[in-house]
Coordinates of C-alpha atoms in Angstrom, one line a residue:
Chain A
M1 CA -37.9 15.7 -23.7
I2 CA -39.2 12.8 -21.6
D3 CA -40.6 10.1 -23.4
C4 CA -42.0 7.3 -21.8
K5 CA -43.6 4.2 -23.3
N6 CA -45.2 1.5 -21.6
L7 CA -43.6 1.4 -18.6
K8 CA -43.8 -1.5 -16.2
K9 CA -42.2 -1.9 -12.8
T10 CA -42.5 -5.4 -11.0
Y11 CA -40.8 -6.0 -7.5
K12 CA -40.1 -9.6 -6.9
N13 CA -40.2 -10.8 -3.2
G14 CA -40.2 -14.2 -3.2
D15 CA -42.8 -16.2 -4.7
N16 CA -44.8 -12.6 -5.0
E17 CA -44.7 -10.7 -7.8
T18 CA -46.1 -6.7 -7.1
T19 CA -46.8 -4.8 -10.1
V20 CA -46.3 -1.3 -9.0
L21 CA -46.4 0.4 -12.7
K22 CA -48.7 -1.3 -15.5
G23 CA -47.7 0.4 -18.4
V24 CA -47.5 3.8 -18.2
S25 CA -46.9 6.2 -21.1
F26 CA -46.6 9.8 -21.8
N27 CA -44.5 12.5 -23.0
I28 CA -43.1 16.0 -21.4
E29 CA -41.9 18.8 -23.5
A30 CA -39.5 21.1 -22.3
G31 CA -40.4 24.2 -20.0
E32 CA -43.4 22.4 -18.9
F33 CA -44.8 22.0 -15.3
V34 CA -46.1 18.7 -14.5
A35 CA -47.7 17.5 -11.3
I36 CA -47.8 13.8 -10.8
I37 CA -50.4 13.2 -8.1
G38 CA -52.1 10.1 -6.9
P39 CA -52.8 8.5 -3.1
S40 CA -49.7 6.3 -1.5
G41 CA -49.5 3.1 -3.3
S42 CA -50.7 4.4 -6.7
G43 CA -47.2 4.0 -7.7
K44 CA -46.3 7.7 -8.3
S45 CA -43.4 7.4 -6.3
T46 CA -41.6 4.3 -8.2
L47 CA -42.4 6.6 -11.5
M48 CA -40.5 9.7 -10.1
H49 CA -37.7 6.8 -9.5
I50 CA -37.4 5.9 -12.8
L51 CA -37.8 9.4 -14.4
G52 CA -35.1 10.6 -11.9
A53 CA -32.8 7.8 -13.2
L54 CA -32.3 6.1 -9.7
D55 CA -34.2 3.3 -10.5
K56 CA -34.9 1.2 -14.1
A57 CA -38.3 -0.1 -15.3
T58 CA -38.6 -3.6 -15.8
S59 CA -39.9 -3.3 -19.0
G60 CA -40.9 -0.4 -21.5
D61 CA -38.7 2.4 -22.4
Y62 CA -37.9 5.8 -21.2
F63 CA -36.3 8.2 -23.3
L64 CA -34.6 11.4 -21.8
D65 CA -33.5 14.1 -24.5
G66 CA -33.5 10.8 -26.9
K67 CA -31.3 8.4 -25.0
N68 CA -32.8 5.4 -23.9
M69 CA -32.2 5.1 -20.0
S70 CA -33.2 1.4 -20.0
T71 CA -29.9 0.2 -21.6
L72 CA -28.0 2.3 -19.1
S73 CA -25.5 0.9 -16.7
E74 CA -25.5 1.9 -12.8
D75 CA -23.1 4.5 -13.5
E76 CA -24.3 5.6 -16.5
L77 CA -27.4 6.6 -14.8
A78 CA -25.2 8.6 -12.0
E79 CA -23.8 10.6 -14.9
I80 CA -27.2 11.3 -16.2
R81 CA -28.7 12.3 -12.3
K82 CA -25.3 14.5 -12.5
N83 CA -25.9 16.2 -15.3
K84 CA -29.9 16.1 -16.3
I85 CA -31.6 16.1 -13.3
G86 CA -32.0 18.1 -9.8
F87 CA -33.5 16.9 -7.2
V88 CA -36.0 18.2 -4.3
F89 CA -37.2 16.1 -1.5
Q90 CA -39.7 16.4 1.1
S91 CA -37.0 16.0 3.9
F92 CA -34.5 18.4 2.3
N93 CA -31.5 15.8 3.0
L94 CA -29.1 18.6 3.3
L95 CA -25.7 18.1 4.8
P96 CA -26.6 19.4 8.1
R97 CA -23.1 20.8 9.1
A98 CA -22.2 21.9 5.9
T99 CA -23.4 26.1 4.9
A100 CA -26.1 26.8 3.0
L101 CA -23.6 27.8 0.2
R102 CA -21.5 24.6 0.6
N103 CA -24.5 22.5 0.3
V104 CA -25.3 24.2 -3.0
M105 CA -21.8 23.6 -4.4
L106 CA -21.9 19.8 -3.7
P107 CA -23.5 18.8 -7.1
L108 CA -20.5 21.1 -8.7
V109 CA -18.1 19.2 -6.9
Y110 CA -18.9 16.0 -8.4
A111 CA -19.6 17.8 -12.0
G112 CA -15.8 18.6 -11.4
M113 CA -16.3 22.4 -12.0
P114 CA -13.2 24.4 -11.2
R115 CA -13.1 25.5 -7.5
S116 CA -12.9 29.0 -8.4
E117 CA -16.4 28.9 -10.4
R118 CA -18.4 27.0 -7.9
A119 CA -19.4 29.8 -5.3
A120 CA -20.2 31.9 -8.0
R121 CA -22.7 29.3 -9.5
A122 CA -23.9 28.7 -6.1
R123 CA -24.9 32.0 -5.2
V124 CA -26.6 32.4 -8.8
A125 CA -28.5 29.4 -7.8
L126 CA -29.6 30.6 -4.1
K127 CA -30.7 33.9 -5.3
N128 CA -33.0 32.1 -8.2
A129 CA -34.3 29.8 -5.5
G130 CA -35.3 33.2 -3.1
L131 CA -32.8 32.8 -0.1
D132 CA -32.0 35.9 1.4
E133 CA -28.4 36.2 0.9
K134 CA -27.8 36.8 5.0
Y135 CA -28.3 33.2 4.9
Y136 CA -25.6 31.8 2.7
D137 CA -22.8 31.1 5.4
R138 CA -25.4 30.0 7.8
R139 CA -25.1 26.0 8.4
S140 CA -28.2 24.1 6.9
N141 CA -29.3 22.9 10.4
Q142 CA -29.8 26.7 12.0
L143 CA -32.4 27.0 8.8
S144 CA -36.2 27.1 9.0
G145 CA -38.0 24.7 7.0
G146 CA -38.7 26.8 4.2
Q147 CA -35.0 27.9 4.0
M148 CA -33.5 24.6 4.1
Q149 CA -36.2 24.0 1.0
R150 CA -35.0 27.0 -0.8
V151 CA -31.3 25.8 -0.3
A152 CA -32.3 22.2 -1.8
I153 CA -34.2 24.2 -4.3
A154 CA -31.0 25.9 -5.4
R155 CA -29.2 22.6 -5.3
A156 CA -31.4 21.0 -7.8
L157 CA -30.9 24.0 -10.3
V158 CA -27.2 24.7 -9.7
N159 CA -25.9 22.4 -12.2
D160 CA -28.7 23.6 -14.9
P161 CA -30.6 20.3 -15.5
S162 CA -32.9 19.4 -17.8
I163 CA -35.8 18.4 -15.4
I164 CA -36.2 19.4 -11.8
L165 CA -38.1 16.5 -9.9
A166 CA -39.7 17.5 -6.7
D167 CA -40.9 14.7 -4.3
E168 CA -43.4 16.4 -1.9
P169 CA -41.5 19.2 -1.6
T170 CA -44.1 21.1 0.5
G171 CA -44.3 17.5 2.7
N172 CA -42.8 19.0 5.6
L173 CA -43.6 22.6 5.8
D174 CA -46.8 24.5 7.0
T175 CA -49.4 25.7 4.3
K176 CA -47.6 29.2 4.3
T177 CA -44.2 28.3 3.7
G178 CA -45.2 25.7 1.2
E179 CA -47.0 28.1 -0.8
I180 CA -44.2 30.1 -0.9
V181 CA -42.0 27.4 -2.0
L182 CA -44.7 26.0 -4.8
S183 CA -44.7 29.6 -6.1
T184 CA -41.0 29.8 -6.0
F185 CA -41.3 26.7 -8.4
Q186 CA -43.7 28.9 -10.6
E187 CA -41.3 31.3 -11.3
L188 CA -38.5 29.6 -12.3
N189 CA -40.7 27.7 -14.5
E190 CA -42.0 30.9 -16.0
K191 CA -39.3 33.1 -15.9
K192 CA -36.0 30.6 -16.6
H193 CA -38.2 28.4 -18.4
H194 CA -37.0 25.2 -16.2
T195 CA -39.2 22.2 -16.7
I196 CA -40.2 20.6 -13.7
I197 CA -42.1 17.6 -12.3
L198 CA -44.0 17.9 -9.1
I199 CA -45.0 14.5 -7.2
T200 CA -47.5 14.8 -4.4
H201 CA -50.8 13.4 -3.2
E202 CA -52.5 16.7 -2.5
H203 CA -54.5 18.1 -5.1
D204 CA -53.6 21.9 -3.4
V205 CA -50.5 21.5 -4.4
A206 CA -51.0 19.6 -7.9
E207 CA -53.0 23.2 -8.8
H208 CA -49.9 25.0 -8.8
A209 CA -49.0 23.3 -12.3
D210 CA -49.9 23.7 -15.5
R211 CA -50.5 20.5 -16.1
I212 CA -51.9 17.4 -14.0
I213 CA -51.3 13.5 -14.5
F214 CA -53.1 11.2 -12.4
V215 CA -51.8 8.2 -11.4
R216 CA -54.1 5.3 -9.5
D217 CA -53.4 1.5 -9.1
G218 CA -50.1 1.7 -11.3
E219 CA -51.9 3.6 -14.2
I220 CA -52.5 6.7 -15.5
V221 CA -56.0 7.6 -15.1
E222 CA -56.1 11.2 -16.6
D223 CA -53.9 13.7 -17.9
K224 CA -55.0 17.7 -18.4
K225 CA -54.1 20.9 -18.9
N226 CA -54.7 22.7 -15.3
P227 CA -57.9 24.3 -15.8
R228 CA -57.7 26.8 -13.1
K229 CA -54.5 28.0 -14.7
I230 CA -55.7 28.3 -18.3
L231 CA -58.6 30.4 -16.4
A232 CA -56.4 32.7 -14.5
G233 CA -54.2 33.0 -17.9
H234 CA -50.7 31.9 -16.3
I235 CA -51.4 35.0 -13.6
N236 CA -49.9 33.7 -10.2
Y237 CA -52.7 34.3 -7.9
N238 CA -50.9 33.3 -5.0
D239 CA -48.6 36.6 -5.1
Chain B
M1 CA -14.2 14.4 -7.8
K2 CA -10.7 15.6 -7.4
I3 CA -8.1 15.0 -4.9
T4 CA -8.5 18.4 -3.7
D5 CA -12.6 17.9 -3.3
L6 CA -11.8 14.5 -1.6
V7 CA -9.2 15.8 1.2
E8 CA -11.6 18.3 1.8
E9 CA -14.6 16.2 2.2
T10 CA -12.8 14.0 4.2
Y11 CA -11.8 16.6 6.5
L12 CA -14.8 18.1 6.5
A13 CA -16.5 14.6 7.6
L14 CA -13.7 14.1 10.4
V15 CA -14.1 17.8 12.0
S16 CA -18.0 17.3 12.2
N17 CA -17.4 14.6 14.6
K18 CA -14.3 15.5 16.3
A19 CA -14.9 13.6 19.4
R20 CA -15.5 10.2 17.5
S21 CA -12.7 11.0 15.5
G22 CA -10.3 11.3 18.2
L23 CA -11.2 8.5 19.8
T24 CA -10.7 6.7 17.0
I25 CA -7.1 8.2 16.8
L26 CA -6.0 7.6 19.7
G27 CA -6.4 3.7 19.1
I28 CA -4.0 4.1 16.4
V29 CA -1.8 6.5 18.3
I30 CA -1.6 4.2 21.1
G31 CA -0.9 0.8 18.8
I32 CA 1.6 2.6 16.7
G33 CA 3.1 4.4 19.6
S34 CA 3.8 1.0 21.5
V35 CA 5.2 -0.2 18.4
I36 CA 7.7 2.3 17.8
A37 CA 8.5 2.1 21.8
M38 CA 9.0 -1.4 22.3
I39 CA 10.7 -1.8 19.3
A40 CA 13.0 0.8 20.4
I41 CA 13.6 -0.5 23.5
G42 CA 14.5 -3.8 22.1
Q43 CA 17.0 -2.6 19.6
G44 CA 18.6 -0.1 22.1
T45 CA 19.1 -3.3 24.4
Q46 CA 20.7 -5.4 21.6
T47 CA 22.7 -2.4 20.3
S48 CA 24.1 -2.1 24.1
I49 CA 24.7 -5.5 24.5
K50 CA 26.7 -6.0 21.5
S51 CA 29.2 -3.2 22.6
S52 CA 29.2 -4.5 26.0
I53 CA 30.3 -7.8 24.7
E54 CA 32.6 -6.1 22.0
S55 CA 34.2 -4.4 24.9
L56 CA 35.4 -7.1 26.2
G57 CA 37.9 -6.9 23.5
S58 CA 37.9 -6.6 19.7
N59 CA 38.6 -9.5 17.0
L60 CA 38.7 -11.7 19.9
V61 CA 38.9 -15.7 19.8
M62 CA 39.0 -17.4 23.1
V63 CA 40.0 -21.1 23.4
M64 CA 38.8 -22.9 26.7
P65 CA 39.5 -26.3 27.7
G66 CA 37.1 -28.7 26.5
A67 CA 35.5 -31.9 28.4
Q68 CA 37.5 -34.1 30.5
R69 CA 37.4 -37.7 29.3
T70 CA 38.8 -40.6 30.7
A71 CA 39.9 -43.1 28.4
G72 CA 37.6 -45.6 27.6
S73 CA 34.7 -44.3 29.6
P74 CA 32.0 -42.4 27.7
V75 CA 31.2 -40.1 30.4
S76 CA 31.5 -36.6 30.0
S77 CA 32.4 -34.0 32.8
G78 CA 31.2 -31.0 30.6
R79 CA 32.8 -28.4 28.6
G80 CA 35.8 -26.4 30.7
S81 CA 36.4 -29.0 33.1
A82 CA 39.3 -30.5 32.1
Q83 CA 42.9 -29.3 32.3
T84 CA 44.0 -29.3 28.8
L85 CA 45.7 -25.7 28.0
T86 CA 49.0 -25.1 29.3
V87 CA 51.2 -21.9 28.6
E88 CA 53.1 -23.6 26.1
D89 CA 49.6 -23.9 24.0
S90 CA 49.9 -20.0 24.4
N91 CA 53.0 -19.9 23.5
A92 CA 52.8 -22.0 20.5
I93 CA 49.7 -20.0 19.4
K94 CA 51.9 -17.1 19.7
D95 CA 55.1 -18.1 18.0
K96 CA 53.3 -20.3 15.2
I97 CA 50.3 -18.3 13.9
S98 CA 51.1 -15.1 12.0
L99 CA 47.3 -14.2 12.1
A100 CA 47.4 -14.0 16.2
K101 CA 48.3 -10.1 17.1
G102 CA 48.0 -10.9 20.6
V103 CA 47.8 -13.8 23.0
A104 CA 46.8 -13.6 26.7
P105 CA 46.8 -16.9 28.8
V106 CA 44.6 -16.6 31.9
T107 CA 43.9 -18.4 34.8
S108 CA 41.7 -17.3 37.3
G109 CA 39.9 -17.9 40.8
R110 CA 38.3 -16.1 43.7
Y111 CA 40.4 -15.1 46.3
Q112 CA 39.7 -13.2 49.6
I113 CA 41.7 -10.2 49.8
T114 CA 42.7 -7.9 52.1
A115 CA 44.3 -4.5 52.7
K116 CA 44.5 -2.3 55.9
G117 CA 41.1 -2.9 57.6
T118 CA 39.1 -3.8 54.6
N119 CA 38.6 -7.1 52.4
T120 CA 36.7 -8.2 49.4
N121 CA 36.0 -11.3 47.7
T122 CA 36.8 -11.4 44.0
Q123 CA 38.1 -12.3 40.8
V124 CA 42.2 -12.7 40.5
V125 CA 43.4 -13.3 36.8
G126 CA 46.8 -14.4 36.4
T127 CA 47.8 -13.1 32.9
N128 CA 50.5 -11.8 30.8
A129 CA 51.6 -8.1 29.7
E130 CA 49.7 -8.4 26.8
Y131 CA 46.1 -8.6 28.3
P132 CA 45.2 -5.1 28.5
A133 CA 45.8 -4.8 24.5
V134 CA 44.3 -8.2 23.9
K135 CA 41.1 -7.5 25.9
S136 CA 40.7 -3.4 25.8
V137 CA 41.2 -3.0 29.5
S138 CA 43.5 0.6 29.5
V139 CA 45.6 1.7 32.6
D140 CA 44.0 4.4 34.6
Q141 CA 46.8 5.1 37.4
G142 CA 50.4 3.4 37.8
T143 CA 51.3 0.5 35.0
F144 CA 50.3 -2.9 34.0
F145 CA 52.7 -5.4 35.0
T146 CA 55.9 -6.2 32.4
D147 CA 56.5 -9.0 30.3
Q148 CA 59.5 -9.8 32.5
Q149 CA 57.0 -9.5 35.5
A150 CA 54.8 -11.8 34.2
K151 CA 57.4 -14.6 33.4
S152 CA 59.0 -14.1 36.9
G153 CA 56.4 -14.1 38.9
A154 CA 56.6 -10.8 40.5
K155 CA 54.3 -10.0 43.4
V156 CA 52.6 -7.0 41.8
A157 CA 48.5 -6.4 41.0
V158 CA 47.0 -4.1 38.9
L159 CA 43.4 -3.6 40.3
G160 CA 40.3 -2.8 38.8
P161 CA 38.2 0.4 39.7
T162 CA 35.7 -1.5 41.7
T163 CA 38.2 -3.6 43.8
A164 CA 40.4 -0.5 44.0
S165 CA 37.5 1.4 46.1
D166 CA 36.2 -1.6 48.0
L167 CA 39.6 -2.0 49.5
F168 CA 40.8 2.0 49.5
G169 CA 38.0 4.1 49.1
S170 CA 37.1 5.9 46.0
S171 CA 39.0 8.8 47.0
S172 CA 42.8 7.4 48.1
Q173 CA 45.6 6.4 46.0
P174 CA 45.9 2.7 45.7
V175 CA 49.0 2.6 43.7
G176 CA 52.0 1.8 45.9
Q177 CA 50.0 0.4 49.0
T178 CA 50.1 -3.1 49.4
I179 CA 47.4 -6.0 49.5
K180 CA 47.3 -9.4 50.7
I181 CA 45.7 -12.4 48.3
K182 CA 45.3 -15.3 50.3
G183 CA 47.6 -14.1 53.0
M184 CA 50.1 -13.3 50.3
E185 CA 51.5 -9.6 49.9
F186 CA 51.1 -8.0 46.5
K187 CA 52.2 -4.2 45.8
V188 CA 49.6 -2.7 44.0
I189 CA 51.6 -0.8 40.9
G190 CA 48.2 0.0 39.0
T191 CA 44.8 0.4 38.6
T192 CA 42.5 0.2 35.1
V193 CA 40.0 2.3 33.4
T194 CA 36.5 1.3 34.2
K195 CA 34.4 -0.3 31.7
G196 CA 31.0 0.2 33.0
G197 CA 30.3 -3.7 33.1
S198 CA 28.3 -5.1 36.0
G199 CA 26.9 -8.3 37.4
F200 CA 28.8 -11.5 36.8
N201 CA 32.1 -11.3 35.5
N202 CA 32.1 -7.7 35.9
Q203 CA 35.4 -6.2 34.3
D204 CA 36.0 -3.5 36.7
D205 CA 35.7 -5.8 39.6
M206 CA 39.2 -8.1 39.4
V207 CA 42.7 -8.2 40.2
Y208 CA 45.3 -8.7 37.5
I209 CA 48.7 -10.5 38.9
P210 CA 51.4 -12.0 37.0
L211 CA 50.6 -15.5 35.5
A212 CA 53.6 -17.2 37.1
A213 CA 52.7 -15.8 40.0
A214 CA 49.0 -17.1 39.7
Q215 CA 50.5 -20.3 38.9
R216 CA 53.0 -20.7 41.4
Y217 CA 51.2 -19.4 45.0
F218 CA 47.5 -20.3 44.1
T219 CA 46.5 -22.6 41.6
G220 CA 49.4 -24.8 41.9
S221 CA 49.5 -26.1 38.1
E222 CA 50.6 -25.3 34.8
Y223 CA 47.2 -25.5 33.3
I224 CA 45.5 -22.3 32.5
S225 CA 41.5 -21.7 32.1
T226 CA 41.4 -19.5 28.7
I227 CA 43.6 -18.2 26.2
N228 CA 42.3 -15.0 24.5
V229 CA 43.7 -14.7 20.9
Q230 CA 43.3 -11.2 19.0
A231 CA 43.6 -11.8 15.3
V232 CA 45.1 -9.1 13.3
D233 CA 41.8 -7.8 12.0
E234 CA 38.0 -8.8 11.6
K235 CA 38.2 -10.7 8.4
S236 CA 41.3 -13.1 9.7
M237 CA 39.0 -14.2 12.8
A238 CA 37.7 -17.7 11.1
E239 CA 40.9 -18.2 9.8
L240 CA 42.7 -18.0 13.0
Q241 CA 40.1 -19.8 14.6
T242 CA 40.8 -23.0 12.3
Q243 CA 44.5 -22.9 12.5
I244 CA 44.4 -22.6 16.2
T245 CA 42.1 -25.9 15.9
A246 CA 44.8 -27.3 13.9
L247 CA 47.8 -26.5 16.0
L248 CA 46.3 -27.4 19.2
L249 CA 45.0 -31.0 17.6
E250 CA 48.3 -31.7 16.7
R251 CA 49.9 -30.4 20.0
H252 CA 47.7 -32.6 21.9
N253 CA 48.2 -35.5 19.8
I254 CA 44.3 -35.6 18.5
S255 CA 43.4 -36.9 15.0
D256 CA 39.4 -36.6 15.4
A257 CA 38.4 -32.9 15.9
T258 CA 35.1 -34.3 17.2
L259 CA 37.0 -35.5 20.3
A260 CA 38.9 -32.4 20.6
D261 CA 39.9 -31.2 24.3
F262 CA 39.4 -27.6 23.6
S263 CA 37.2 -25.2 22.1
V264 CA 37.6 -22.2 20.1
M265 CA 35.1 -19.7 20.6
N266 CA 34.9 -16.5 18.0
Q267 CA 33.6 -13.7 19.5
A268 CA 31.6 -12.5 16.3
D269 CA 29.8 -15.8 17.1
I270 CA 29.2 -14.6 20.9
V271 CA 27.3 -11.4 19.7
A272 CA 25.8 -13.1 16.8
S273 CA 23.7 -15.4 19.8
A274 CA 23.3 -12.8 22.0
S275 CA 22.0 -10.7 19.0
A276 CA 19.6 -13.3 18.2
I277 CA 18.3 -13.6 21.9
T278 CA 17.7 -9.8 22.1
G279 CA 16.4 -10.2 18.1
T280 CA 13.8 -12.7 19.4
L281 CA 12.9 -10.1 22.4
T282 CA 12.4 -7.5 20.2
L283 CA 9.9 -9.2 17.9
L284 CA 8.3 -10.3 21.1
L285 CA 7.7 -6.7 22.0
G286 CA 6.7 -5.6 18.8
A287 CA 4.3 -8.6 18.6
I288 CA 2.5 -7.9 21.7
A289 CA 2.5 -3.9 20.5
G290 CA 1.4 -4.9 17.3
I291 CA -2.0 -6.8 18.8
S292 CA -2.5 -3.1 19.9
L293 CA -2.3 -1.8 16.8
V294 CA -5.0 -4.3 15.3
V295 CA -7.5 -3.5 18.1
G296 CA -7.0 0.1 16.9
G297 CA -7.7 -0.8 13.1
I298 CA -10.8 -2.5 14.5
G299 CA -11.9 0.3 16.0
I300 CA -11.4 2.6 12.9
M301 CA -13.5 -0.3 10.9
N302 CA -16.3 0.0 13.7
M303 CA -16.6 3.8 13.5
M304 CA -16.9 3.7 9.9
L305 CA -19.5 1.1 10.2
T306 CA -21.4 3.1 12.5
N307 CA -20.7 6.1 9.9
V308 CA -22.0 4.5 7.3
T309 CA -25.3 3.4 8.9
E310 CA -25.7 7.3 10.2
R311 CA -25.2 8.8 7.0
T312 CA -27.0 6.4 4.8
R313 CA -29.3 9.4 3.7
E314 CA -26.2 11.8 2.9
I315 CA -24.6 8.7 0.6
G316 CA -28.4 8.6 -0.6
L317 CA -28.1 12.1 -1.7
R318 CA -24.8 11.9 -2.8
K319 CA -25.9 8.9 -5.3
A320 CA -28.9 11.1 -6.1
I321 CA -26.7 14.0 -7.3
G322 CA -24.7 11.9 -9.5
A323 CA -21.7 10.7 -7.0
K324 CA -20.8 7.3 -8.4
R325 CA -20.3 4.1 -6.7
R326 CA -16.0 4.8 -6.7
E327 CA -16.7 8.2 -5.5
I328 CA -18.4 7.1 -2.7
S329 CA -16.2 4.1 -1.7
L330 CA -13.1 6.6 -2.4
Q331 CA -14.4 9.0 0.2
F332 CA -15.0 6.5 2.9
L333 CA -11.8 4.7 2.4
A334 CA -10.4 8.2 2.6
E335 CA -11.6 9.0 5.7
A336 CA -10.2 5.6 7.2
I337 CA -6.9 6.4 5.8
M338 CA -6.7 9.9 7.0
L339 CA -7.6 8.4 10.5
T340 CA -5.0 6.2 10.5
F341 CA -2.7 8.3 8.9
L342 CA -3.1 11.1 11.8
G343 CA -2.8 8.5 14.3
G344 CA -0.2 7.1 13.0
L345 CA 1.8 10.8 12.6
I346 CA 0.9 11.5 16.4
G347 CA 1.9 7.7 17.3
I348 CA 5.2 7.9 16.0
T349 CA 5.8 11.0 17.8
M350 CA 4.4 9.5 21.3
G351 CA 6.3 6.2 20.9
W352 CA 9.6 8.3 19.8
L353 CA 8.9 10.4 23.2
I354 CA 8.3 7.3 25.4
A355 CA 11.5 6.2 24.2
L356 CA 13.0 9.0 25.1
G357 CA 11.5 8.8 28.4
V358 CA 12.6 5.5 29.0
S359 CA 16.1 6.0 28.2
H360 CA 16.2 9.0 30.3
F361 CA 14.2 7.9 33.4
A362 CA 14.6 4.2 33.4
N363 CA 18.1 4.3 32.2
I364 CA 17.4 1.6 29.4
A365 CA 19.1 2.2 26.4
T366 CA 16.6 3.0 23.5
E367 CA 17.2 3.4 19.6
V368 CA 14.3 4.6 17.4
S369 CA 15.6 3.1 13.6
L370 CA 13.9 4.8 10.5
S371 CA 13.3 1.0 9.6
S372 CA 10.8 1.0 12.5
V373 CA 9.2 4.5 11.9
A374 CA 8.4 3.1 8.2
L375 CA 7.1 -0.1 9.3
A376 CA 4.9 1.5 11.6
F377 CA 3.7 3.9 9.2
G378 CA 3.7 1.4 6.3
V379 CA 1.2 -0.9 9.0
S380 CA -1.0 2.2 9.8
A381 CA -1.5 2.7 6.2
L382 CA -2.6 -0.9 5.7
I383 CA -4.9 -1.1 8.4
G384 CA -6.7 2.3 7.0
I385 CA -6.8 0.6 3.9
I386 CA -8.1 -3.0 5.1
F387 CA -10.4 -1.7 8.0
G388 CA -11.8 1.0 6.0
Y389 CA -12.7 -0.9 2.8
Y390 CA -15.1 -3.1 4.0
P391 CA -17.2 -0.2 5.3
A392 CA -16.6 2.1 2.2
Q393 CA -18.1 -0.7 -0.2
R394 CA -21.1 -0.8 2.0
A395 CA -21.3 2.7 2.0
A396 CA -20.9 2.4 -2.2
A397 CA -23.1 -0.5 -2.6
L398 CA -26.2 1.7 -0.8
N399 CA -29.2 1.6 -3.1
P400 CA -29.7 5.2 -3.5
I401 CA -33.6 4.8 -3.3
E402 CA -33.3 2.9 -0.1
A403 CA -30.6 4.9 1.5
L404 CA -32.9 8.4 0.9
R405 CA -35.7 6.8 2.5
Y406 CA -33.5 5.7 5.7
E407 CA -34.9 7.1 9.0

């Protein structure tokens, strides 16, 4: 599904050239739950932007569902983001004055889905993200952090994307709420077979994934199956 | 993104910041409102001036004496100063020019007039019996003097309503009473209907007497000050003017038309020049109001720029979930246009109410024309597009990665 070949990213700042990614190659199959972990400055955010079609690599190829992203225009990338990628951000990025339901419906507006179908789709997504029904019509700035992140997850799900990219999804949450959000991701992966890529700098968070890719100084230093998950035999011990 | 979605997004965005949207709209309301009100006042004035000029008589051509020139001297004493027009000129026009429907020669002067215990100083017009028809003056009580009386110089007078009430009070009957003009007794045989004029050359403050009497007792000469000629219809006014000029040049033995000792003025010319003046006035008022419209437009741009900065993260998010450049810029443009649209609607209503208020309380005629409403509306839409375009482009050009990180 995702096929990265020798991805490089260089930022030019006057005469200074900073190479953030120094040739990264990996594959991710459909239905995988992958964590990309690395300290800040390792290039994991840049990698996430490229994987999320927000940015293009300076060189190398990134194939998503067989399509080479490096040749696409800005609008074509927007089209890819609309149909194939769902984002979950550290700071939620919800529209504060809109209801939870409306926030989830927003991608459907851009996708041009008929009005009548939107609410039903959004409700299913919110249910899958585990938000209690009584919060659907609550304005998002009246929700708790955990509830907001569930709304954000529902928004990422609603278009049924190929991959869900979660960028430090627990960064603004306390440990307990963070665990609940992460188990939501696990459930979506196991029960609904969504492909999830989790970007984090915390090992505890990365431990929830089936596969962990370590990034340091713009290179992949390790790419392994999660040993604890193998031992636990895919039993969710957080429940 | 569909139009209905665009409208809904725009509506929600504006409603979520009611106070700021309201203030921005207010800027446009004031701009559009003042444009509408000012143009209404200007056009109202134009119409009322035009109609008051036309009330002086319809299809009127006026012949006035030209400048006095002494043979061999280049000195001109100015238009109207010469004594060149006579009753014979007037009669010649009447007899020889078929396009002249009515001819009323006039000689006038200001004299002291007394009645029993009251007196006034006003314009005394010596004329003939055709005067009421030519100058659109109607008789209220009594009658106007006859052609016979005009020629014989009978000592009868017709009073304007203002003069009548000055001399006899507003309630009493002036007809049948006697007035003295420069000590000469005249019998009042009628009064005219008010024409609503005011100030200089007020048609309500006049005394009409037979032309022969005026010449005999007051001016002491055969010369007259004006010949009013009424054309048979509006189309023939220009032709009438040329014929009068030709006839009088011939009668006065002048071969060079530029040296004419009289001038022929067409009422349409007077209306045109008055309209030109009030038109300039309307333009001036409109331009001043237009400045506030531009200020309102800048207010919109200011608000939209603040908006773009404030909603940077929202823009980033919209881009991340697949909004294209065009969709982002359209959304912000729609917000600006919606603001000016609402401002324009309220402004037109306000301007119209102000115009109504001005004509009601300040007694100035106003006229809200469809064209000024269309203009104001067009301008407000244009302002929305022009001043909304730049912020919308700024929003659309934001890099989604940086926008999402924006604090």
